[in-house]
CSV table of C-alpha atoms in Angstrom, one decimal:
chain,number,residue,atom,x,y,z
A,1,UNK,CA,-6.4,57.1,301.5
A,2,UNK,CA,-9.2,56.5,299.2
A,3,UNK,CA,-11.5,54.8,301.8
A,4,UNK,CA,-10.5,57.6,304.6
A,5,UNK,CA,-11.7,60.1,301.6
A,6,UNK,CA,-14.7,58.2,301.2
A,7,UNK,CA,-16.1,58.3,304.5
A,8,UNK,CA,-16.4,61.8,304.5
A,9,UNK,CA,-18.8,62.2,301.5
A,10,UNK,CA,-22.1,62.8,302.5
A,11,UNK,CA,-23.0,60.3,300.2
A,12,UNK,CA,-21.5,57.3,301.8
A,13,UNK,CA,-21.9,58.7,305.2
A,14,UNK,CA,-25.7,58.6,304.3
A,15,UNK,CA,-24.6,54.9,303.4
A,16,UNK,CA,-22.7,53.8,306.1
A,17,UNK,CA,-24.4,51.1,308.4
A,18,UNK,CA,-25.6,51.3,312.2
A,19,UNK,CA,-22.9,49.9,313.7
A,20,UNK,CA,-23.1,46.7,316.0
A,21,UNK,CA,-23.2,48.5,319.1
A,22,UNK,CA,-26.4,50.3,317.9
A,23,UNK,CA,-27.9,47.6,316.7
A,24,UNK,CA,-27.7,45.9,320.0
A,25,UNK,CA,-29.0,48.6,322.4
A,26,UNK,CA,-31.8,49.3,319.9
A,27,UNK,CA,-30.4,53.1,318.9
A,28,UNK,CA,-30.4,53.9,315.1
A,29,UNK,CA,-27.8,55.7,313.2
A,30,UNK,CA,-29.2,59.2,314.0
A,31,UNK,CA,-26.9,62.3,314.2
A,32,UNK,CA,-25.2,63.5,316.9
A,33,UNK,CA,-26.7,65.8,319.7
A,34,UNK,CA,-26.1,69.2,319.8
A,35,UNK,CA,-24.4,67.8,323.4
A,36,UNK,CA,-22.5,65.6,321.4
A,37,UNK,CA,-21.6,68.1,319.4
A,38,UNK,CA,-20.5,70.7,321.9
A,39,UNK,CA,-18.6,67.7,322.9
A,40,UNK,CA,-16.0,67.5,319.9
A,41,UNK,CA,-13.2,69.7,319.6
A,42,UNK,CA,-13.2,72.8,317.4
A,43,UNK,CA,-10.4,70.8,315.5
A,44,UNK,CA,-12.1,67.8,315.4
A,45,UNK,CA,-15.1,69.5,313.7
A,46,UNK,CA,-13.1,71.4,311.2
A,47,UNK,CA,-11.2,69.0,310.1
A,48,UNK,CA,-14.2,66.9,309.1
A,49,UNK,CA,-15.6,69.9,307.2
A,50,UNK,CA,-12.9,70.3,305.2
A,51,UNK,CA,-12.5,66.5,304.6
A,52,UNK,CA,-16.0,66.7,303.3
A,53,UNK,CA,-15.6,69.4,301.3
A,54,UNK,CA,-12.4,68.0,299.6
A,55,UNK,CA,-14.6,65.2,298.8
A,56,UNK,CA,-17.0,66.5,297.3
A,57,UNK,CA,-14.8,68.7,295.3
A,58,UNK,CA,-12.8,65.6,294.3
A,59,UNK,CA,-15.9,63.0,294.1
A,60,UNK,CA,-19.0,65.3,293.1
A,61,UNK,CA,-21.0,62.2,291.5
A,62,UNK,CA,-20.6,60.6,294.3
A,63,UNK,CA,-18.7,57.7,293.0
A,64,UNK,CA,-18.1,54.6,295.6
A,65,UNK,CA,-14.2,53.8,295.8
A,66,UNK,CA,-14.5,51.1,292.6
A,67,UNK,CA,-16.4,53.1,290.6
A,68,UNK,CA,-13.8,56.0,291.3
A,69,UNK,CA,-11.3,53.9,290.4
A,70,UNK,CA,-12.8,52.5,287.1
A,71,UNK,CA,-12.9,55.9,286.3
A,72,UNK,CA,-9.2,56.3,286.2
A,73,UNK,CA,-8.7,53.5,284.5
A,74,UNK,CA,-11.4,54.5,281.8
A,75,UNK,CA,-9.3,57.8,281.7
A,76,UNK,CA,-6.3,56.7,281.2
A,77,UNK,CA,-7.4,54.1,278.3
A,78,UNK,CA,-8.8,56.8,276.5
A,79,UNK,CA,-5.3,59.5,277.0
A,80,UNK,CA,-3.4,56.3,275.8
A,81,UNK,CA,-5.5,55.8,272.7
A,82,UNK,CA,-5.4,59.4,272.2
A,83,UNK,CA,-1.7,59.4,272.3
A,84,UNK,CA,-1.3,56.5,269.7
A,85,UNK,CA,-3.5,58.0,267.0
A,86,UNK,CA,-0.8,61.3,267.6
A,87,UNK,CA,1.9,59.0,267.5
A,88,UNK,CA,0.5,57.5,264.5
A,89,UNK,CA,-0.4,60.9,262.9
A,90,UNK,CA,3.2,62.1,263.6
A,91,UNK,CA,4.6,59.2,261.1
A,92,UNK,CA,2.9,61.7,258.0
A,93,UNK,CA,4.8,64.9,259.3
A,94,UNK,CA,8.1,65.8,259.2
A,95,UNK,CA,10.6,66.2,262.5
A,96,UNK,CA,11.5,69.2,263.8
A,97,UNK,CA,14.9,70.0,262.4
A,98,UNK,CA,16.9,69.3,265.6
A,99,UNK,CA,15.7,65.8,265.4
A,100,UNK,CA,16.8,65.4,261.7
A,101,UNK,CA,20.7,65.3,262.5
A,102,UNK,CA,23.3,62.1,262.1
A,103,UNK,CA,22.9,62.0,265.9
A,104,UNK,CA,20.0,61.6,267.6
A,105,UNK,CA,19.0,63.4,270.3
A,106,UNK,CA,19.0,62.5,274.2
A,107,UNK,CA,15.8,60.9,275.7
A,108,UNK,CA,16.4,60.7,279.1
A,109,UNK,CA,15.0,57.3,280.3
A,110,UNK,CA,12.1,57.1,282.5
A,111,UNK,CA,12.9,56.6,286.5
A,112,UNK,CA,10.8,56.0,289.8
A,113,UNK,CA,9.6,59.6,290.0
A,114,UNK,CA,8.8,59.8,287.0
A,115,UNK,CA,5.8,57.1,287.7
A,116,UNK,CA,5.4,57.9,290.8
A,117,UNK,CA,4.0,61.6,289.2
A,118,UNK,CA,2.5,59.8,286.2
A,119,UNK,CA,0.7,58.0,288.6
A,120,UNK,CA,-0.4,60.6,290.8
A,121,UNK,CA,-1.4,63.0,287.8
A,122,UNK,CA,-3.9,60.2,286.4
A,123,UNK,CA,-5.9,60.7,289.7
A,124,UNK,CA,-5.7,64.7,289.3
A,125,UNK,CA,-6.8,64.3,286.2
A,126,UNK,CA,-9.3,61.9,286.7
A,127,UNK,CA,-11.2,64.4,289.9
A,128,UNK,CA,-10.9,67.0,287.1
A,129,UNK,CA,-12.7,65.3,284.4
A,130,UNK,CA,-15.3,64.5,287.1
A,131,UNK,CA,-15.6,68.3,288.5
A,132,UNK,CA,-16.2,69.3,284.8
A,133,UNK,CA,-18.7,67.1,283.4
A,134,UNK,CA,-20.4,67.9,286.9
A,135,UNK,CA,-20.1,71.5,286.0
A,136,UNK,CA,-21.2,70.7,282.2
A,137,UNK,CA,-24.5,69.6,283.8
A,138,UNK,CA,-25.4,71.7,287.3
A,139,UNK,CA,-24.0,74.9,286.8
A,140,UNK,CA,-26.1,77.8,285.5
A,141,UNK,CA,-23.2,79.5,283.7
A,142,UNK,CA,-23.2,76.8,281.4
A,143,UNK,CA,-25.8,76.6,278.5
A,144,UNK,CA,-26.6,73.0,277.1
A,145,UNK,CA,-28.9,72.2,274.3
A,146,UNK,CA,-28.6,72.6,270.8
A,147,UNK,CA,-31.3,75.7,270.8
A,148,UNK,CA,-29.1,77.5,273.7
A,149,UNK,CA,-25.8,77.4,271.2
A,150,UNK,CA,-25.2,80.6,269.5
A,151,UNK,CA,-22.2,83.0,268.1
A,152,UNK,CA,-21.0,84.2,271.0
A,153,UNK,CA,-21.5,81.3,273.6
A,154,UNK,CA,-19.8,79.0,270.2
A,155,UNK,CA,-17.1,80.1,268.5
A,156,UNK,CA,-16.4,83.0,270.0
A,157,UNK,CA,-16.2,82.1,273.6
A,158,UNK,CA,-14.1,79.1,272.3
A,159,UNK,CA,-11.8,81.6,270.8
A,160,UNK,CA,-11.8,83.5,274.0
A,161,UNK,CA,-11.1,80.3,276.3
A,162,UNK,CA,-7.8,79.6,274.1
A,163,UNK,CA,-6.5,83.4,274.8
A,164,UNK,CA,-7.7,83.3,278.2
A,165,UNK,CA,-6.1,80.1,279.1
A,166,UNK,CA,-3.0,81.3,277.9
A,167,UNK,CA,-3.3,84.6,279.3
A,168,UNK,CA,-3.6,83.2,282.8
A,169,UNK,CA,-1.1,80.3,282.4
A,170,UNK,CA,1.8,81.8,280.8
A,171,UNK,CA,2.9,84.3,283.7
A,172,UNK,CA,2.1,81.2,285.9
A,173,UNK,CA,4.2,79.0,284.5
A,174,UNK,CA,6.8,81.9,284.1
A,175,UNK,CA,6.7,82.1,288.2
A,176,UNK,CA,7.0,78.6,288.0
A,177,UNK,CA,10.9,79.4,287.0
A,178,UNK,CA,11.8,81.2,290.0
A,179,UNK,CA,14.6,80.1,291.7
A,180,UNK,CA,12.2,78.4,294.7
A,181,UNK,CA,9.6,77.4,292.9
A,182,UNK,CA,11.6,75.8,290.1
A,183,UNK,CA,13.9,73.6,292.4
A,184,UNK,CA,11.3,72.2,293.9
A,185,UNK,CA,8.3,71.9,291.2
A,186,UNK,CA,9.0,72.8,287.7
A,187,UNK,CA,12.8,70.7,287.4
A,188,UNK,CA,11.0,68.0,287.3
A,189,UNK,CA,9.4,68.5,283.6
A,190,UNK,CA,12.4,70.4,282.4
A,191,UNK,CA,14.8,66.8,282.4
A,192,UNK,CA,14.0,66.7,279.4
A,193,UNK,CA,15.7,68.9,276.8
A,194,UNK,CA,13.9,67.1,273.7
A,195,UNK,CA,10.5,65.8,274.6
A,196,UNK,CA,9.3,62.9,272.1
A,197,UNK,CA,7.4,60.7,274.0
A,198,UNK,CA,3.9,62.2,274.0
A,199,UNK,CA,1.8,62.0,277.0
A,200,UNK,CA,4.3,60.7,278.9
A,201,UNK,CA,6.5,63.9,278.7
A,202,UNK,CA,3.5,66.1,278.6
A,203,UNK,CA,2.3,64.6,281.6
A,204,UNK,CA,5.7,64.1,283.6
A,205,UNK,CA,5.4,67.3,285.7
A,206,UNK,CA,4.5,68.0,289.6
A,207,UNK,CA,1.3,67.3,290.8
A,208,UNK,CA,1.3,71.0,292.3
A,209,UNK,CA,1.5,72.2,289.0
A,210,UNK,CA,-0.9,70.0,287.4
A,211,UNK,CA,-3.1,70.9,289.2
A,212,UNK,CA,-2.5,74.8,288.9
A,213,UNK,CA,-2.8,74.4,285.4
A,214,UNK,CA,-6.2,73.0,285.7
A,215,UNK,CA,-7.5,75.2,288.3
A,216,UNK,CA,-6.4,78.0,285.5
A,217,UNK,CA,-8.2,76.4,282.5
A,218,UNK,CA,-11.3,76.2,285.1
A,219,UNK,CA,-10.6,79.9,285.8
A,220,UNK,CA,-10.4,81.0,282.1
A,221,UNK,CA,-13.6,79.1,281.2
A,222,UNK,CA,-15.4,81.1,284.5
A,223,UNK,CA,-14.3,84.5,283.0
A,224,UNK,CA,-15.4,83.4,278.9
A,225,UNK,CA,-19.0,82.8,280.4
A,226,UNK,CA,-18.9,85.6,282.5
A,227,UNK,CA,-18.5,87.5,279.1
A,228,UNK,CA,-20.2,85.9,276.4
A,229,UNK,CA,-21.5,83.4,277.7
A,230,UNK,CA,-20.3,79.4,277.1
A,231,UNK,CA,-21.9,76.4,275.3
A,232,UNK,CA,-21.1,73.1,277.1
A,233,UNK,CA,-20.0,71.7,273.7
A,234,UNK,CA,-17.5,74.6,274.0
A,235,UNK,CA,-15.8,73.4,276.8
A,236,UNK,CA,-15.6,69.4,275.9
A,237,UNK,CA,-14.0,71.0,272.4
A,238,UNK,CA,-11.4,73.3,274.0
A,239,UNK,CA,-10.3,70.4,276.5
A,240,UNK,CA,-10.1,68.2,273.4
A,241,UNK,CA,-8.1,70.8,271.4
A,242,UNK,CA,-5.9,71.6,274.7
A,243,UNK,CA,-5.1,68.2,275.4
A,244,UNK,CA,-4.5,67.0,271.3
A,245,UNK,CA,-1.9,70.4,270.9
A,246,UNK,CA,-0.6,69.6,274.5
A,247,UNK,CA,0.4,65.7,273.5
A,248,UNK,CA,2.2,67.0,270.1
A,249,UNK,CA,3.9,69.7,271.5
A,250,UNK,CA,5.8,66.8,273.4
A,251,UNK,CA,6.2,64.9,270.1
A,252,UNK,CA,9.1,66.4,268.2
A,253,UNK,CA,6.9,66.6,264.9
A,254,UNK,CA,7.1,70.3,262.9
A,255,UNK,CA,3.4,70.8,262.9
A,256,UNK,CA,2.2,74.4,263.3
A,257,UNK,CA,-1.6,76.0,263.0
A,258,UNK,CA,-2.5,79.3,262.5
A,259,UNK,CA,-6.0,80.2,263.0
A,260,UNK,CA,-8.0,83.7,263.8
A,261,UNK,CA,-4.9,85.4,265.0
A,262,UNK,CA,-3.8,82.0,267.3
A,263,UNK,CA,-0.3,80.4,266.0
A,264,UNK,CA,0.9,77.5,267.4
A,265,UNK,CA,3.8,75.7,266.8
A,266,UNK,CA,5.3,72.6,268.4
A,267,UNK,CA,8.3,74.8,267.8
A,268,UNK,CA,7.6,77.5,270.3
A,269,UNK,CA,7.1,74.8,273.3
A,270,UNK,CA,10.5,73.2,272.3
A,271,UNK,CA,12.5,76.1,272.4
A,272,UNK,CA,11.1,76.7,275.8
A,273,UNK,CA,12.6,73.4,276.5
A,274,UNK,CA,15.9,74.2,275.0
A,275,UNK,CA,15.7,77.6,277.0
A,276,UNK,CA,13.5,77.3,279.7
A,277,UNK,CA,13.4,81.0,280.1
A,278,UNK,CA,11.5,81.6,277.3
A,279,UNK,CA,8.0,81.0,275.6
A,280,UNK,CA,5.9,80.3,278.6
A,281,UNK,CA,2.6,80.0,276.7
A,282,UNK,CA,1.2,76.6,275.6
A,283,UNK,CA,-0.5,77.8,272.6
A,284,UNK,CA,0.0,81.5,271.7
A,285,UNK,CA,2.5,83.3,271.9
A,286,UNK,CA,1.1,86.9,272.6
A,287,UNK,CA,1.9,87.2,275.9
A,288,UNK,CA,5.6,86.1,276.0
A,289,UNK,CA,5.8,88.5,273.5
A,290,UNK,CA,4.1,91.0,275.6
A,291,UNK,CA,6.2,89.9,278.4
A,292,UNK,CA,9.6,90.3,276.4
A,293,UNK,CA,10.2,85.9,276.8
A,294,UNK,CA,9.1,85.1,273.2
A,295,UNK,CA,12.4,83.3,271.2
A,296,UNK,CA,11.7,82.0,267.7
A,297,UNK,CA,13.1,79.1,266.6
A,298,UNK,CA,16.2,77.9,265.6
A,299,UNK,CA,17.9,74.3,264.7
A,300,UNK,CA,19.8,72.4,267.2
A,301,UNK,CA,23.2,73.1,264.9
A,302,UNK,CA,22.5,76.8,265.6
């Protein structure tokens, strides 16, 4: 699928050989005529538009196939690192209390599906890694250089990205539980009752709703710089905080922060796995409060 996505980047299409029978009757590898093109079928046409946009929505370096591909692997090397030092980090913190009973608690065991959307995930996240640091450096809303970085466009627009993120994600993820939707998307991440595993369980989810969770963290950073303006160095630290909170909220370990008005607590995301009705925010909990979902914690006993 990767070398049928491939051909329809301009890139490689600028790339792409004569072929033999041009060669031989002496005709280069010019476009088609507008005859030839009245020739095709509407579909025919639109379909390759929209395969070209799709790649260079998905590809916007314009990566060949290995390098895309080295890519993902350099991704995921880095997210399993990552996850280690968490791992490692959780060893100095206390559990949760529901983890600190005679028994231990149930960890489902990983199956076919549950790679088969690891897998998939580590190439969403891989084309979105690529369509932000392409946005870090071509896009106008974006200011870069140390000169350009200010108050607003710093800390506060950082500030601003983690309520907006929330504020866009947590009635998302709340539609996410209805009826429909949840059979067939959101189940999947709620197998498991006591998530402990890190990136894995953080990760485990839909492809559909991975990717609707990025498309909202791309949305939230759109209105910040819209409104104050955004530092790139904004941006790489919010994705870092996102994804570091996102890996030890799946982690069992009783951490909690509370900075300028934002609490977080791993507790709040595992009661929303206990009660999946509840706490639909990833980081703050305004909104579910707001929203009349917000549950505060209790033991496992209770």
């Amino acid at each position: 699928w990767l070398k049928l996505l491939f051909r329809f980047h301009p890139a490689c299409a600028r790339r792409r050989p004569p072929r033999s029978s041009d060669r031989t009757s002496g005709l280069s590898a010019s476009p088609p005529s507008s005859h030839a093109k009245r020739g095709r079928r509407p579909q025919q046409g639109a379909m390759e538009s929209a395969m070209t946009s799709f790649a260079h929505l998905v590809n916007p370096w314009q990566l060949s196939v290995l390098g895309w591909l080295c890519c993902v692997v350099l991704e995921q090397i880095t997210l399993h690192t990552l996850d280690a030092t968490v791992h490692w980090l959780c060893t100095f913190v206390k559990k949760l209390p529901s983890r600190q009973g005679p028994k231990p608690v149930y960890e489902r065991p990983i199956e076919w599906l549950d790679k088969l959307y690891l897998n998939c995930n580590s190439l969403v996240e891989n084309a979105f890694v690529q369509i932000l640091t392409y946005h870090l450096s071509h896009s106008s809303n974006v200011d870069r250089g140390w000169a350009a970085l200010g108050l607003l466009n710093g800390p506060v627009a950082l500030w601003l990205l983690l309520i907006f993120n929330d504020m866009l994600y947590a009635p998302a993820h709340r539609a996410l539980h209805h009826p429909l939707l949840y059979r067939w998307i959101h189940k999947h991440h709620h197998r498991v009752a006591f998530p402990k595993r890190g990136q894995v369980d953080a990760r485990n989810e839909h492809p559909v709703e991975q990717i609707m969770a990025m498309s909202l963290w791309y949305i939230a950073a759109q209105l910040v710089s819209k409104l104050t303006g955004i530092h790139a160095v904004v941006m790489v630290i919010h994705f870092a905080i996102t994804t570091l909170l996102a890996l030890f909220n799946h982690t069992g370990a009783d951490l909690q922060l509370s900075v300028c008005g934002i609490d977080w607590a791993v507790r709040a995301h595992e009661m929303h796995h206990r009660k999946p009705d509840k706490n639909f925010g990833q980081f703050v909990m305004w909104f579910d409060k707001l929203m009349g979902t917000y549950v505060p914690y209790s033991s496992h006993s209770d």
